[in-house]
PDB file of C-alpha atoms in Angstrom:
ATOM      1  CA  MET A   1     103.045 -38.926  23.180  1.00 91.00           C
ATOM      2  CA  ILE A   2     104.551 -35.464  22.835  1.00 95.00           C
ATOM      3  CA  ILE A   3     106.904 -35.932  25.780  1.00 95.00           C
ATOM      4  CA  GLN A   4     108.523 -39.097  24.481  1.00 96.00           C
ATOM      5  CA  ALA A   5     108.786 -37.735  20.921  1.00 97.00           C
ATOM      6  CA  LYS A   6     110.480 -34.552  22.113  1.00 97.00           C
ATOM      7  CA  ILE A   7     112.889 -36.441  24.373  1.00 97.00           C
ATOM      8  CA  SER A   8     113.900 -38.515  21.341  1.00 97.00           C
ATOM      9  CA  GLY A   9     114.177 -35.373  19.246  1.00 96.00           C
ATOM     10  CA  ALA A  10     116.391 -33.651  21.792  1.00 96.00           C
ATOM     11  CA  GLU A  11     118.633 -36.694  22.121  1.00 96.00           C
ATOM     12  CA  ALA A  12     118.987 -36.987  18.347  1.00 96.00           C
ATOM     13  CA  VAL A  13     120.643 -33.575  17.951  1.00 94.00           C
ATOM     14  CA  ARG A  14     123.721 -31.891  19.365  1.00 92.00           C
ATOM     15  CA  LEU A  15     122.556 -28.289  19.079  1.00 93.00           C
ATOM     16  CA  TYR A  16     121.811 -26.614  22.403  1.00 94.00           C
ATOM     17  CA  ASP A  17     119.082 -24.408  20.961  1.00 93.00           C
ATOM     18  CA  ILE A  18     117.180 -27.343  19.445  1.00 95.00           C
ATOM     19  CA  LYS A  19     117.555 -29.357  22.655  1.00 97.00           C
ATOM     20  CA  MET A  20     116.186 -26.412  24.646  1.00 96.00           C
ATOM     21  CA  GLU A  21     113.287 -25.960  22.240  1.00 96.00           C
ATOM     22  CA  ASN A  22     112.352 -29.614  22.714  1.00 97.00           C
ATOM     23  CA  ALA A  23     112.789 -29.244  26.490  1.00 97.00           C
ATOM     24  CA  ALA A  24     110.363 -26.303  26.519  1.00 97.00           C
ATOM     25  CA  ILE A  25     107.760 -28.370  24.652  1.00 98.00           C
ATOM     26  CA  ILE A  26     108.259 -31.250  27.110  1.00 98.00           C
ATOM     27  CA  ARG A  27     107.762 -28.878  30.041  1.00 97.00           C
ATOM     28  CA  LYS A  28     104.577 -27.480  28.497  1.00 97.00           C
ATOM     29  CA  ALA A  29     103.185 -30.963  27.834  1.00 96.00           C
ATOM     30  CA  ALA A  30     103.918 -32.023  31.418  1.00 95.00           C
ATOM     31  CA  ARG A  31     102.247 -28.893  32.767  1.00 94.00           C
ATOM     32  CA  ASP A  32      99.231 -29.522  30.531  1.00 93.00           C
ATOM     33  CA  ILE A  33      98.924 -32.998  32.041  1.00 90.00           C
ATOM     34  CA  MET A  34      99.037 -31.499  35.546  1.00 87.00           C
ATOM     35  CA  VAL A  35      96.299 -29.005  34.722  1.00 84.00           C
ATOM     36  CA  SER A  36      94.095 -31.573  32.997  1.00 83.00           C
ATOM     37  CA  GLY A  37      93.814 -33.475  36.274  1.00 78.00           C
ATOM     38  CA  ASN A  38      92.161 -30.461  37.855  1.00 75.00           C
ATOM     39  CA  ASN A  39      89.655 -30.466  34.997  1.00 79.00           C
ATOM     40  CA  LEU A  40      88.759 -34.095  35.704  1.00 77.00           C
ATOM     41  CA  GLU A  41      87.921 -33.231  39.297  1.00 75.00           C
ATOM     42  CA  MET A  42      86.017 -30.113  38.258  1.00 78.00           C
ATOM     43  CA  PHE A  43      83.820 -32.062  35.860  1.00 82.00           C
ATOM     44  CA  GLY A  44      83.125 -34.763  38.426  1.00 79.00           C
ATOM     45  CA  PHE A  45      84.854 -37.783  36.906  1.00 79.00           C
ATOM     46  CA  THR A  46      84.635 -40.590  39.445  1.00 75.00           C
ATOM     47  CA  ASP A  47      88.124 -41.970  38.895  1.00 78.00           C
ATOM     48  CA  SER A  48      89.905 -38.642  39.113  1.00 70.00           C
ATOM     49  CA  LYS A  49      91.390 -39.775  42.446  1.00 72.00           C
ATOM     50  CA  TYR A  50      93.874 -41.900  40.469  1.00 80.00           C
ATOM     51  CA  TYR A  51      95.202 -38.735  38.930  1.00 83.00           C
ATOM     52  CA  LYS A  52      97.376 -38.225  42.022  1.00 83.00           C
ATOM     53  CA  LEU A  53      99.492 -41.134  40.778  1.00 89.00           C
ATOM     54  CA  ILE A  54     100.066 -39.340  37.474  1.00 89.00           C
ATOM     55  CA  ARG A  55     100.980 -36.141  39.326  1.00 88.00           C
ATOM     56  CA  SER A  56     103.612 -37.980  41.359  1.00 92.00           C
ATOM     57  CA  LEU A  57     105.054 -39.498  38.181  1.00 94.00           C
ATOM     58  CA  ILE A  58     105.217 -36.060  36.553  1.00 94.00           C
ATOM     59  CA  GLU A  59     107.081 -34.824  39.635  1.00 95.00           C
ATOM     60  CA  GLU A  60     109.590 -37.683  39.244  1.00 96.00           C
ATOM     61  CA  LEU A  61     109.967 -36.722  35.579  1.00 96.00           C
ATOM     62  CA  ARG A  62     110.518 -33.074  36.551  1.00 96.00           C
ATOM     63  CA  ILE A  63     113.453 -33.965  38.801  1.00 97.00           C
ATOM     64  CA  LEU A  64     115.057 -36.093  36.069  1.00 97.00           C
ATOM     65  CA  PHE A  65     114.278 -33.395  33.507  1.00 97.00           C
ATOM     66  CA  VAL A  66     116.170 -30.721  35.454  1.00 97.00           C
ATOM     67  CA  GLU A  67     119.260 -32.949  35.592  1.00 97.00           C
ATOM     68  CA  TRP A  68     118.920 -33.846  31.905  1.00 97.00           C
ATOM     69  CA  VAL A  69     118.679 -30.226  30.749  1.00 97.00           C
ATOM     70  CA  ALA A  70     121.675 -29.271  32.902  1.00 96.00           C
ATOM     71  CA  GLY A  71     123.692 -31.754  30.828  1.00 96.00           C
ATOM     72  CA  PHE A  72     123.069 -29.960  27.513  1.00 96.00           C
ATOM     73  CA  ASP A  73     126.322 -28.618  26.056  1.00 93.00           C
ATOM     74  CA  PRO A  74     125.926 -24.839  25.644  1.00 92.00           C
ATOM     75  CA  LYS A  75     128.951 -24.712  23.328  1.00 88.00           C
ATOM     76  CA  HIS A  76     127.042 -26.452  20.537  1.00 89.00           C
ATOM     77  CA  PHE A  77     124.570 -23.826  19.424  1.00 90.00           C
ATOM     78  CA  ILE A  78     123.425 -21.758  16.521  1.00 90.00           C
ATOM     79  CA  VAL A  79     122.218 -18.332  17.579  1.00 91.00           C
ATOM     80  CA  ASP A  80     118.462 -18.207  18.041  1.00 90.00           C
ATOM     81  CA  ASP A  81     117.623 -14.798  16.605  1.00 90.00           C
ATOM     82  CA  TRP A  82     114.356 -14.891  18.545  1.00 92.00           C
ATOM     83  CA  GLY A  83     116.482 -14.966  21.701  1.00 90.00           C
ATOM     84  CA  LEU A  84     114.582 -17.741  23.433  1.00 92.00           C
ATOM     85  CA  PHE A  85     116.909 -20.719  23.313  1.00 93.00           C
ATOM     86  CA  ASN A  86     120.379 -19.224  23.322  1.00 92.00           C
ATOM     87  CA  PRO A  87     122.853 -20.414  25.945  1.00 92.00           C
ATOM     88  CA  PRO A  88     123.269 -18.138  28.958  1.00 91.00           C
ATOM     89  CA  GLY A  89     125.127 -14.952  28.011  1.00 90.00           C
ATOM     90  CA  ILE A  90     124.384 -15.170  24.268  1.00 89.00           C
ATOM     91  CA  SER A  91     122.098 -12.439  22.925  1.00 89.00           C
ATOM     92  CA  HIS A  92     119.847 -12.680  19.878  1.00 90.00           C
ATOM     93  CA  ASP A  93     122.218 -10.435  17.886  1.00 89.00           C
ATOM     94  CA  TYR A  94     125.399 -12.336  18.804  1.00 91.00           C
ATOM     95  CA  ILE A  95     127.610 -12.880  15.763  1.00 88.00           C
ATOM     96  CA  GLN A  96     129.004 -16.395  15.606  1.00 86.00           C
ATOM     97  CA  SER A  97     132.379 -17.111  14.133  1.00 82.00           C
ATOM     98  CA  ASP A  98     132.844 -20.071  11.791  1.00 80.00           C
ATOM     99  CA  ASP A  99     134.942 -21.970  14.337  1.00 79.00           C
ATOM    100  CA  GLU A 100     132.029 -21.847  16.791  1.00 77.00           C
ATOM    101  CA  LEU A 101     129.958 -23.746  14.247  1.00 77.00           C
ATOM    102  CA  ASP A 102     132.361 -26.709  14.063  1.00 72.00           C
ATOM    103  CA  PHE A 103     130.580 -29.136  16.404  1.00 65.00           C
ATOM    104  CA  LEU A 104     132.121 -32.384  15.229  1.00 57.00           C
ATOM    105  CA  ASP A 105     134.466 -34.169  17.574  1.00 57.00           C
ATOM    106  CA  GLU A 106     137.682 -35.384  16.036  1.00 47.00           C
ATOM    107  CA  ASP A 107     136.562 -39.013  16.282  1.00 47.00           C
ATOM    108  CA  GLU A 108     133.242 -38.452  14.458  1.00 53.00           C
ATOM    109  CA  ASP A 109     132.670 -38.873  10.729  1.00 50.00           C
ATOM    110  CA  ASP A 110     131.728 -35.918   8.540  1.00 47.00           C
ATOM    111  CA  GLU A 111     128.713 -37.783   7.151  1.00 47.00           C
ATOM    112  CA  PHE A 112     126.057 -35.357   8.370  1.00 42.00           C
TER     113      PHE A 112
END
């Protein structure tokens, strides 16, 4: 449930830092799913053999995920003063100019 909610959340915004934050949560959720399969085997669940199917689907998601994240526009960002989700080359103490904060395309309405 977390993965699909965070994909929707990332697609609903234009800001690079928010997209990356959602991407990090998606990655963590996918990794949690991978690890939970090991727990099933450890605790002796009889149907844990089907977990290999889930692992292969997570791997397919990972490949699509990498391509998806590469498509995020690093020009649309607000500085993350924690330094985690800034575009490459932007430090936590980077000072943004007002024109960097104008993310609207000319053909979009100002209804935000």
